[in-house]
Amino acid sequence: MKLLAFDASSPACSCALHLDGEITERYEIAPRQHAALILPMADELLTEAGLKPIELDGIAFGRGPGSFTGLRIASGVAQGIAFAADIPVAPISSLATLAQAAYIENGAKKVFAAIDARMSEVYWGMYIIDKQGIMRCEGEESVSAPHHISLPNVEDWYGVGSAWTIYADILATKCGLSQEDESYPQARAMIPLALAAFAEGQIVSAENALPVYLRNKVV
Amino acid sequence: MRVLGIETSCDETGVAVYDSEQGLLLGHALHSQIDIHAQYGGVVPELASRDHVRKLIPLIKNLLHENLIKQSEIKGVAYTAGPGLIGALLVGAAVGRSLAWTWQVPAIGVHHMEGHLLAAMLEKPAPRFPFLALLVSGGHTQLVEVMARGKYTVLGESVDDAAGEAFDKTAKLLGLGYPGGPAIARLAERGNPDVFHFPRPMTQRPGLDFSFSGLKTSVLTTWRAQVQNEQTRADIARAFEIAVIETLAIKCRRAIQQTGLKRLVVAGGVGANQRLRTRLREVADKMGAVVYYPRPIFCTDNGAMIAYAGSLQLMAGQSEPLGFSAYPRWSMNELK
């Protein structure tokens, strides 16, 4: 399957191309540069693979939660490509992407992913690896003050995400281990999630490739 | 060349396809967010962005379907790149630039006010260059000398509130609905023009700049000092509308004198006001000048003007790189 994945939900911008089992990627930490970077990254990956955009089979985009503007850039790009190429889209959670990366890189099987949501809150969710090596959300993703979060069996969870740099003290009491460096969603880690979504039919048409903000009270 | 135009700079999602060979607008569609913002008395930027990202693709899909336009026939994409609300602009830019990349056709970011300036070119007869343009909307009040496409000189502009903004704010303090322009125009119908008199700001000194923020203060002071009934409200609305129209008329007369141009194009949302249209026509007639207006639906924000303005740039060989940008503030003097 020829699948293009990208994420702009954090200060990082990344794009990955899955071409029949092979993955190539571009990743850059570049706050507020997503609009300038995302299509050039995609174009480079496709050019290297000798592909035209119209030859893609599917799109995956980081649907959130995260920066509202970044989510809409990714959503808008996904919609534009999917509509013009007449292909389906897999909206991928940025929290699930963080969890999937923790599995790929550190073998973590139960992940507590948390992203800074500003306004003294975090976006968070719990993920458990399934038999096929795909991170699945336990319960629902939500937005709340970090001290309100409670996880069952504290020591089981591996913590990841940008919320850790800001609320390390509070979050450290919620799980056993945590990643030491700040981590952002990477398009490479979206590929297994997206392939699973396509296999399971968890896909939408261009106009339904919409962000999931989690924070909906904005006025 | 068939060009898809996309406008998402504020609270209207507009799309259109213009065919430059035929000189014909093949179709246009608009989704207005007025109902979303009305309860807040003004545009809420985050809500505007959220709505654009939901409505844009369905609008394009219907536009192509209803006008029997195939995707493969579109040879260029134009989107509003500024000025406007940054988040809203980025939605149109992201979708527009990505459509163009996938179709492998050029894309261009259009200046929103240039779109308004050129909207009258979609009408018959269209004004010939050079002309003088009065742009009056919720975000802008400008007098512009238009020598040719891309050759614009801003002769004067508002130093504070735009004319449309003055309408909105005045409507709010009189307890009228949003948007204020149509609400005041309707109420003014029943108002006596001779009861109140408001100043015509900045008309006593030379120059072509405008100022409308003091006017709403005058309205507020007057309204508070009166017995507040329906007739007073209507009389004030009428006097306010006259003050704005006369101010615009005085500056237009001055600009025609100063430039010697005999064609005046009026564009922007306030340009849909019928009493303004009538008054400017009188002014122009007396000076041997001709006034051109876009049809009312193309006075307010729309995709047609972006498709048209974009087609001129694309035909001239201009295009944008793959990295797209939006410019919330962007002077028309910088255009090429």
CSV table of C-alpha atoms in Angstrom, one decimal, chain A residues 105-211:
chain,number,residue,atom,x,y,z
A,105,GLU,CA,11.6,2.4,20.4
A,106,ASN,CA,11.4,1.1,24.0
A,107,GLY,CA,9.1,-1.9,23.9
A,108,ALA,CA,6.6,-0.1,26.2
A,109,LYS,CA,3.4,-2.1,26.3
A,110,LYS,CA,1.2,0.1,28.5
A,111,VAL,CA,1.6,3.8,27.7
A,112,PHE,CA,0.3,6.9,29.4
A,113,ALA,CA,0.6,9.6,26.8
A,114,ALA,CA,0.1,13.3,27.7
A,115,ILE,CA,0.4,16.4,25.7
A,116,ASP,CA,0.6,20.0,27.0
A,117,ALA,CA,-2.8,21.6,26.4
A,118,ARG,CA,-1.9,25.0,27.9
A,119,MET,CA,-4.3,26.7,30.3
A,120,SER,CA,-2.9,24.4,33.1
A,121,GLU,CA,-4.3,21.3,31.4
A,122,VAL,CA,-3.1,18.3,29.5
A,123,TYR,CA,-4.5,16.1,26.7
A,124,TRP,CA,-4.1,12.5,27.7
A,125,GLY,CA,-5.0,8.9,27.1
A,126,MET,CA,-4.0,5.3,28.1
A,127,TYR,CA,-2.8,2.9,25.5
A,128,ILE,CA,-2.2,-0.9,25.6
A,129,ILE,CA,-0.5,-2.9,22.9
A,130,ASP,CA,-2.5,-5.6,21.2
A,131,LYS,CA,-1.4,-9.0,19.8
A,132,GLN,CA,-0.6,-7.4,16.4
A,133,GLY,CA,1.6,-4.8,17.9
A,134,ILE,CA,-0.9,-1.9,17.6
A,135,MET,CA,-1.5,0.6,20.4
A,136,ARG,CA,-5.2,0.7,21.4
A,137,CYS,CA,-6.8,3.4,23.5
A,138,GLU,CA,-8.2,2.3,26.9
A,139,GLY,CA,-11.2,4.3,27.8
A,140,GLU,CA,-11.3,7.8,26.2
A,141,GLU,CA,-8.8,10.5,25.4
A,142,SER,CA,-9.5,13.6,27.5
A,143,VAL,CA,-8.4,17.0,28.5
A,144,SER,CA,-8.0,17.8,32.2
A,145,ALA,CA,-5.8,19.3,34.9
A,146,PRO,CA,-2.8,16.9,35.5
A,147,HIS,CA,-3.5,16.4,39.2
A,148,HIS,CA,-7.1,15.2,38.4
A,149,ILE,CA,-5.7,12.2,36.3
A,150,SER,CA,-5.8,8.8,38.0
A,151,LEU,CA,-4.5,5.6,36.4
A,152,PRO,CA,-5.1,2.1,37.6
A,153,ASN,CA,-2.0,0.1,38.7
A,154,VAL,CA,0.4,3.1,38.7
A,155,GLU,CA,3.6,1.1,38.2
A,156,ASP,CA,2.5,-0.5,34.9
A,157,TRP,CA,2.4,2.6,32.8
A,158,TYR,CA,5.2,4.2,30.8
A,159,GLY,CA,4.8,8.0,30.4
A,160,VAL,CA,5.4,9.9,27.2
A,161,GLY,CA,4.6,13.3,25.6
A,162,SER,CA,5.2,17.0,25.9
A,163,ALA,CA,3.2,17.3,29.1
A,164,TRP,CA,6.1,15.6,30.9
A,165,THR,CA,8.5,18.5,30.5
A,166,ILE,CA,6.0,20.8,32.3
A,167,TYR,CA,4.2,18.6,34.8
A,168,ALA,CA,6.9,16.0,35.4
A,169,ASP,CA,6.5,16.2,39.2
A,170,ILE,CA,2.7,15.6,39.2
A,171,LEU,CA,2.8,13.1,36.4
A,172,ALA,CA,5.6,11.1,37.9
A,173,THR,CA,3.2,10.1,40.6
A,174,LYS,CA,0.8,8.6,38.0
A,175,CYS,CA,3.0,6.0,36.5
A,176,GLY,CA,6.0,3.8,37.1
A,177,LEU,CA,8.5,4.9,34.3
A,178,SER,CA,8.7,7.7,31.9
A,179,GLN,CA,10.6,8.7,28.9
A,180,GLU,CA,13.4,11.1,29.7
A,181,ASP,CA,13.4,13.3,26.6
A,182,GLU,CA,10.6,15.3,25.5
A,183,SER,CA,8.9,13.5,22.6
A,184,TYR,CA,6.6,14.7,19.8
A,185,PRO,CA,4.4,12.7,17.5
A,186,GLN,CA,6.4,11.3,14.5
A,187,ALA,CA,4.8,10.3,11.2
A,188,ARG,CA,6.9,7.1,11.1
A,189,ALA,CA,5.0,5.8,14.1
A,190,MET,CA,1.7,6.6,12.5
A,191,ILE,CA,2.2,4.1,9.7
A,192,PRO,CA,1.4,0.9,11.7
A,193,LEU,CA,-1.6,2.6,13.2
A,194,ALA,CA,-2.8,3.8,9.8
A,195,LEU,CA,-2.3,0.4,8.1
A,196,ALA,CA,-4.4,-1.1,10.9
A,197,ALA,CA,-7.0,1.6,10.4
A,198,PHE,CA,-7.2,0.8,6.7
A,199,ALA,CA,-7.4,-2.9,7.3
A,200,GLU,CA,-10.2,-2.4,9.8
A,201,GLY,CA,-12.1,0.1,7.6
A,202,GLN,CA,-11.6,2.9,10.2
A,203,ILE,CA,-11.2,5.4,7.3
A,204,VAL,CA,-13.2,8.4,6.1
A,205,SER,CA,-13.6,10.4,2.9
A,206,ALA,CA,-11.8,13.8,2.3
A,207,GLU,CA,-14.5,16.0,3.8
A,208,ASN,CA,-14.6,14.0,7.0
A,209,ALA,CA,-10.9,14.2,7.6
A,210,LEU,CA,-11.4,16.5,10.5
A,211,PRO,CA,-9.4,17.5,13.6
